[in-house]
Amino acid sequence: MSQIGPIAIELEAGTYYRCMCGKSAKAPFCDGSHVGTEKTPLAFDVKEKKEVHLCQCFKTGNAPFCDGSHAK
């Protein structure tokens, strides 16, 4: 997860789990690789099918969504 800008992805309505450990083979989503670490995935809901911009710099104030912090 070394990308600086956000990752744009279209998601269906539902609950998603954002990988926060950096070990997931299914990044940016959790695959359980965090087990045994201090990190836990970040759950978030999408109310309707839409494109979202997921933060890759981990400096956002609106996790897991990008707020432009990577450009500062």
Short mmCIF file of C-alpha atoms in Angstrom, two decimals:
data_model
loop_
_atom_site.label_atom_id
_atom_site.label_comp_id
_atom_site.label_asym_id
_atom_site.label_seq_id
_atom_site.Cartn_x
_atom_site.Cartn_y
_atom_site.Cartn_z
CA MET A 1 0.00 0.00 0.00
CA SER A 2 2.56 2.55 -1.08
CA GLN A 3 0.38 4.52 -3.49
CA ILE A 4 0.25 8.22 -2.56
CA GLY A 5 -3.08 9.29 -4.05
CA PRO A 6 -6.44 7.62 -3.41
CA ILE A 7 -7.61 4.44 -5.07
CA ALA A 8 -10.90 4.92 -6.94
CA ILE A 9 -13.14 1.87 -6.85
CA GLU A 10 -16.82 1.24 -7.58
CA LEU A 11 -18.54 -0.59 -4.76
CA GLU A 12 -21.97 -2.10 -4.35
CA ALA A 13 -24.04 -1.28 -1.28
CA GLY A 14 -22.77 -3.20 1.74
CA THR A 15 -20.24 -3.38 4.55
CA TYR A 16 -16.55 -3.47 3.69
CA TYR A 17 -13.39 -3.94 5.75
CA ARG A 18 -10.39 -1.78 4.82
CA CYS A 19 -7.01 -3.41 5.42
CA MET A 20 -4.99 -1.42 7.95
CA CYS A 21 -2.05 -3.81 8.43
CA GLY A 22 -0.63 -3.65 4.91
CA LYS A 23 -0.39 -7.45 4.61
CA SER A 24 -3.62 -8.29 2.77
CA ALA A 25 -3.37 -10.03 -0.58
CA LYS A 26 -6.80 -8.52 -1.32
CA ALA A 27 -5.76 -4.90 -0.62
CA PRO A 28 -7.32 -2.47 -0.15
CA PHE A 29 -9.65 -4.91 1.61
CA CYS A 30 -8.94 -7.17 4.57
CA ASP A 31 -8.24 -10.87 4.05
CA GLY A 32 -7.49 -11.68 7.71
CA SER A 33 -3.71 -11.27 7.41
CA HIS A 34 -3.74 -8.94 10.43
CA VAL A 35 -4.32 -11.84 12.83
CA GLY A 36 -1.49 -11.84 15.34
CA THR A 37 -0.72 -8.13 14.84
CA GLU A 38 -1.93 -5.07 16.71
CA LYS A 39 -3.79 -3.84 13.62
CA THR A 40 -7.47 -4.40 12.91
CA PRO A 41 -9.48 -3.69 9.75
CA LEU A 42 -11.63 -0.59 9.47
CA ALA A 43 -15.29 -1.39 8.77
CA PHE A 44 -17.26 1.01 6.61
CA ASP A 45 -20.65 1.01 4.93
CA VAL A 46 -21.62 2.01 1.42
CA LYS A 47 -25.31 2.88 1.23
CA GLU A 48 -25.70 2.61 -2.55
CA LYS A 49 -23.60 1.53 -5.53
CA LYS A 50 -21.06 4.28 -6.20
CA GLU A 51 -17.43 5.11 -6.85
CA VAL A 52 -15.46 5.81 -3.68
CA HIS A 53 -11.93 7.14 -3.22
CA LEU A 54 -10.08 5.18 -0.55
CA CYS A 55 -7.17 6.87 1.21
CA GLN A 56 -3.76 5.31 0.57
CA CYS A 57 -1.61 7.75 2.58
CA PHE A 58 -3.43 7.02 5.87
CA LYS A 59 -3.40 10.73 6.82
CA THR A 60 -7.09 11.36 6.09
CA GLY A 61 -9.41 12.76 8.70
CA ASN A 62 -12.29 10.85 7.08
CA ALA A 63 -11.03 7.24 7.07
CA PRO A 64 -11.23 5.21 4.96
CA PHE A 65 -12.07 7.90 2.43
CA CYS A 66 -9.60 10.36 0.90
CA ASP A 67 -9.87 13.97 2.04
CA GLY A 68 -6.91 15.30 0.04
CA SER A 69 -4.41 15.05 2.91
CA HIS A 70 -1.89 13.34 0.60
CA ALA A 71 -1.53 16.61 -1.34
CA LYS A 72 -0.59 18.69 1.73
#
